[in-house]
């Protein structure tokens, strides 16, 4: 029998080398303007971490935010999850962010916690409209919307993505129409903004009125708004007037 002193060493622990703060990161967006949480998480990691001692790749890291806005409790969740109440959601603002690696058989894990401010740094968009534009009435509202898209939007003066990358789905187009009693065509005496194809209007608790489809007429008010995408923020609403000419009709 022998007795000896033995030193048991722990595994080497990963160390994070951080970039100099403060940390500000632009949120990443999907094509339909939802938050791209995975891309945002990687952008946060890239902004905060310069390197790590074990050269562990990003895809093995975990990026979380503290769902306790006071920072009193450590209630960290992935960016795409909310707190227990569903009221705290990750988005633009200043957040306590935890970046961690769990470790493996050879190396101990570690984490760093920093404050990160997330912003919407997409390009600010703007819609400009031409004046004095006219087009012909069509029974299909989509055809009239396409005429506004093609002829009324001043693409040279607007701040928008290239026209050939956009479609009607990227815009909200409305006109200022008279409210009529449903089925009668009699004006109620009020007006409101409506899609080109018209909309039902509630009078009290009953839907008894409707703004009809945009018809023929001079100096009709329209408004156009770009809905935004992954690279451009939604625009302010641009207002203008157009003339809708009567369509030629043939009876045979």
C-alpha positions as a printed NumPy array, in Angstrom:
array([[  0.   ,   0.   ,   0.   ],
       [  1.207,   3.487,  -0.871],
       [ -0.215,   6.927,  -0.209],
       [  0.292,   9.883,  -2.554],
       [ -1.083,  13.327,  -3.326],
       [ -2.77 ,  13.464,  -6.725],
       [ -3.843,  16.685,  -8.489],
       [ -6.951,  16.15 , -10.634],
       [ -7.168,  18.77 , -13.344],
       [-10.481,  19.813, -14.846],
       [-10.936,  19.993, -18.602],
       [ -9.71 ,  23.112, -20.332],
       [-12.485,  25.699, -20.501],
       [-13.409,  27.572, -23.661],
       [-12.722,  31.315, -23.494],
       [-14.485,  33.973, -25.543],
       [-12.54 ,  36.919, -26.933],
       [-15.007,  39.802, -27.301],
       [-15.082,  42.728, -29.675],
       [-15.137,  46.132, -28.071],
       [-18.645,  47.361, -27.192],
       [-21.144,  48.902, -27.145],
       [-22.864,  46.37 , -29.382],
       [-25.502,  47.439, -31.918],
       [-26.931,  44.962, -34.417],
       [-29.454,  45.414, -37.203],
       [-32.342,  42.962, -37.072],
       [-32.526,  40.559, -40.004],
       [-35.817,  40.118, -41.841],
       [-37.432,  37.516, -44.067],
       [-38.896,  38.442, -47.451],
       [-42.361,  38.821, -45.883],
       [-40.934,  41.119, -43.17 ],
       [-40.966,  38.623, -40.351],
       [-37.93 ,  38.539, -38.095],
       [-35.248,  36.131, -39.278],
       [-34.222,  34.972, -35.81 ],
       [-31.445,  32.619, -36.906],
       [-29.774,  35.233, -39.089],
       [-30.169,  37.816, -36.304],
       [-28.621,  35.453, -33.751],
       [-25.58 ,  34.944, -35.961],
       [-25.294,  38.708, -36.549],
       [-25.303,  39.223, -32.77 ],
       [-22.629,  36.552, -32.304],
       [-20.445,  38.084, -35.018],
       [-20.802,  41.553, -33.488],
       [-19.948,  40.408, -29.94 ],
       [-17.42 ,  37.573, -30.313],
       [-14.131,  38.147, -32.079],
       [-12.95 ,  34.539, -31.541],
       [-12.915,  31.713, -29.049],
       [ -9.966,  29.77 , -27.68 ],
       [-11.062,  26.441, -29.155],
       [-12.151,  27.731, -32.584],
       [-15.607,  26.27 , -32.032],
       [-17.81 ,  27.222, -35.024],
       [-20.915,  29.385, -34.611],
       [-23.348,  26.559, -35.396],
       [-22.436,  24.928, -32.062],
       [-23.149,  28.109, -30.098],
       [-26.38 ,  29.145, -28.387],
       [-27.556,  32.76 , -28.492],
       [-30.352,  33.698, -26.052],
       [-31.989,  36.827, -24.658],
       [-33.197,  37.524, -21.127],
       [-36.988,  37.641, -21.123],
       [-36.892,  39.477, -17.777],
       [-36.595,  43.105, -18.965],
       [-35.428,  44.215, -15.515],
       [-32.489,  41.797, -15.571],
       [-33.332,  40.687, -12.035],
       [-33.762,  37.055, -13.026],
       [-31.941,  34.93 , -15.572],
       [-34.831,  33.878, -17.79 ],
       [-32.947,  33.306, -21.014],
       [-34.795,  32.02 , -24.072],
       [-33.936,  31.536, -27.765],
       [-34.696,  34.615, -29.853],
       [-37.773,  33.038, -31.423],
       [-39.44 ,  32.297, -28.075],
       [-41.422,  34.531, -25.705],
       [-41.572,  34.646, -21.935],
       [-44.082,  32.521, -20.015],
       [-46.799,  35.175, -20.418],
       [-46.236,  35.59 , -24.131],
       [-45.898,  39.355, -23.661],
       [-42.11 ,  39.728, -23.935],
       [-40.943,  39.122, -27.489],
       [-37.52 ,  39.658, -28.964],
       [-37.302,  42.563, -31.404],
       [-35.762,  45.997, -31.629],
       [-34.501,  47.382, -28.329],
       [-31.732,  46.78 , -25.799],
       [-31.453,  43.22 , -24.498],
       [-29.294,  41.179, -22.165],
       [-27.796,  38.54 , -24.447],
       [-26.137,  35.302, -23.366],
       [-23.813,  33.461, -25.741],
       [-22.827,  29.983, -24.585],
       [-21.219,  26.713, -25.547],
       [-22.233,  23.625, -23.482],
       [-18.89 ,  21.81 , -23.617],
       [-18.024,  18.218, -24.494],
       [-15.926,  15.33 , -23.142],
       [-12.663,  17.176, -23.73 ],
       [-13.482,  20.793, -22.937],
       [-15.596,  22.666, -20.414],
       [-18.321,  24.962, -21.638],
       [-18.62 ,  28.644, -20.836],
       [-20.828,  31.649, -21.512],
       [-20.672,  35.432, -21.772],
       [-23.488,  37.885, -21.09 ],
       [-23.536,  41.343, -22.67 ],
       [-26.028,  44.101, -23.507],
       [-26.914,  44.345, -27.197],
       [-29.072,  46.978, -28.885],
       [-30.993,  45.715, -31.907],
       [-32.279,  48.156, -34.526],
       [-34.204,  48.158, -37.785],
       [-31.459,  49.38 , -40.081],
       [-33.18 ,  48.542, -43.348],
       [-33.174,  51.251, -46.018],
       [-35.91 ,  53.867, -45.488],
       [-38.31 ,  53.58 , -48.435],
       [-40.498,  56.284, -49.966],
       [-43.221,  56.263, -52.625],
       [-43.702,  59.199, -55.018],
       [-46.735,  59.443, -57.3  ],
       [-47.085,  61.062, -60.715],
       [-49.765,  63.672, -61.378],
       [-52.269,  63.831, -64.208],
       [-52.308,  60.083, -64.843],
       [-55.393,  58.432, -66.318],
       [-56.267,  54.838, -67.108],
       [-59.34 ,  52.933, -68.218],
       [-61.863,  51.317, -65.892],
       [-61.824,  47.53 , -65.719],
       [-64.22 ,  45.168, -63.978],
       [-61.208,  43.329, -62.535],
       [-59.788,  45.452, -59.662],
       [-56.39 ,  43.777, -60.074],
       [-56.107,  45.227, -63.591],
       [-56.708,  48.735, -62.233],
       [-54.206,  48.17 , -59.416],
       [-51.671,  47.049, -62.014],
       [-52.31 ,  50.26 , -63.957],
       [-51.52 ,  52.263, -60.797],
       [-48.42 ,  50.131, -60.195],
       [-47.18 ,  50.622, -63.764],
       [-48.178,  54.225, -64.469],
       [-48.892,  56.187, -61.28 ],
       [-45.894,  55.274, -59.118],
       [-42.996,  57.553, -60.   ],
       [-40.245,  54.965, -59.901],
       [-37.478,  57.473, -60.626],
       [-38.429,  59.685, -57.664],
       [-39.303,  56.867, -55.25 ],
       [-36.892,  55.081, -52.925],
       [-37.797,  51.47 , -53.604],
       [-36.216,  48.187, -54.689],
       [-35.943,  47.708, -58.435],
       [-39.345,  47.584, -60.111],
       [-38.72 ,  44.202, -61.711],
       [-38.227,  42.667, -58.253],
       [-41.624,  43.884, -56.991],
       [-45.284,  43.094, -57.583],
       [-48.682,  44.287, -56.383],
       [-48.27 ,  42.104, -53.297],
       [-45.551,  44.492, -52.098],
       [-47.946,  47.468, -52.003],
       [-51.17 ,  48.56 , -50.33 ],
       [-53.254,  50.548, -52.845],
       [-56.529,  52.216, -51.811],
       [-58.953,  54.852, -53.037],
       [-61.291,  57.239, -51.188],
       [-64.806,  55.97 , -51.867],
       [-68.381,  56.769, -50.897],
       [-70.136,  54.445, -48.47 ],
       [-73.431,  53.167, -49.908],
       [-76.232,  51.084, -48.477],
       [-75.596,  47.486, -49.4  ],
       [-77.242,  46.57 , -52.7  ],
       [-78.907,  49.96 , -53.233],
       [-76.116,  52.228, -54.406],
       [-77.542,  55.038, -52.252],
       [-74.856,  57.1  , -50.531],
       [-74.79 ,  56.951, -46.758],
       [-73.132,  60.363, -46.599],
       [-69.658,  59.314, -45.572],
       [-66.454,  58.225, -47.275],
       [-63.486,  56.102, -46.321],
       [-60.337,  54.547, -47.734],
       [-60.966,  51.219, -49.385],
       [-59.196,  48.65 , -51.54 ],
       [-59.736,  49.263, -55.267],
       [-62.174,  46.339, -55.27 ],
       [-64.297,  47.885, -52.491],
       [-65.104,  46.655, -49.002],
       [-68.014,  46.028, -46.642],
       [-68.604,  48.645, -43.966],
       [-70.26 ,  48.046, -40.604],
       [-73.031,  50.38 , -39.52 ],
       [-73.319,  49.742, -35.826],
       [-73.388,  45.994, -35.274],
       [-74.657,  45.155, -38.781],
       [-72.805,  45.054, -42.069],
       [-75.371,  46.966, -44.105],
       [-73.111,  49.172, -46.202],
       [-70.346,  48.872, -48.733],
       [-67.816,  50.976, -50.547],
       [-68.117,  49.752, -54.138],
       [-65.281,  49.062, -56.514],
       [-63.511,  52.163, -57.761],
       [-65.423,  53.435, -60.801],
       [-64.861,  55.928, -63.589],
       [-64.359,  59.566, -62.652],
       [-61.94 ,  62.481, -62.552],
       [-59.539,  63.474, -59.753],
       [-60.174,  60.396, -57.635],
       [-58.055,  60.217, -54.512],
       [-55.729,  57.251, -54.11 ],
       [-53.045,  56.325, -51.617],
       [-50.127,  53.945, -52.09 ],
       [-47.849,  52.436, -49.456],
       [-44.886,  50.109, -49.873],
       [-45.226,  47.241, -47.407],
       [-41.489,  46.754, -46.955],
       [-39.294,  43.697, -47.41 ],
       [-36.092,  42.201, -46.042],
       [-33.987,  45.167, -47.191],
       [-36.381,  48.151, -47.115],
       [-38.601,  49.467, -44.328],
       [-42.317,  50.131, -45.011],
       [-42.923,  53.559, -46.513],
       [-45.192,  56.371, -45.447],
       [-48.468,  56.549, -47.375],
       [-48.29 ,  58.662, -50.541],
       [-51.521,  60.329, -51.699],
       [-52.458,  61.549, -55.153],
       [-55.28 ,  61.758, -57.696],
       [-56.03 ,  59.854, -60.883],
       [-58.674,  59.914, -63.589],
       [-60.416,  56.658, -64.417],
       [-61.811,  56.768, -67.944],
       [-64.994,  54.978, -68.913],
       [-64.451,  51.736, -70.723],
       [-65.727,  51.168, -74.25 ],
       [-68.585,  48.691, -74.414],
       [-69.782,  46.695, -77.408],
       [-73.153,  44.972, -77.5  ],
       [-73.631,  42.319, -80.15 ]])
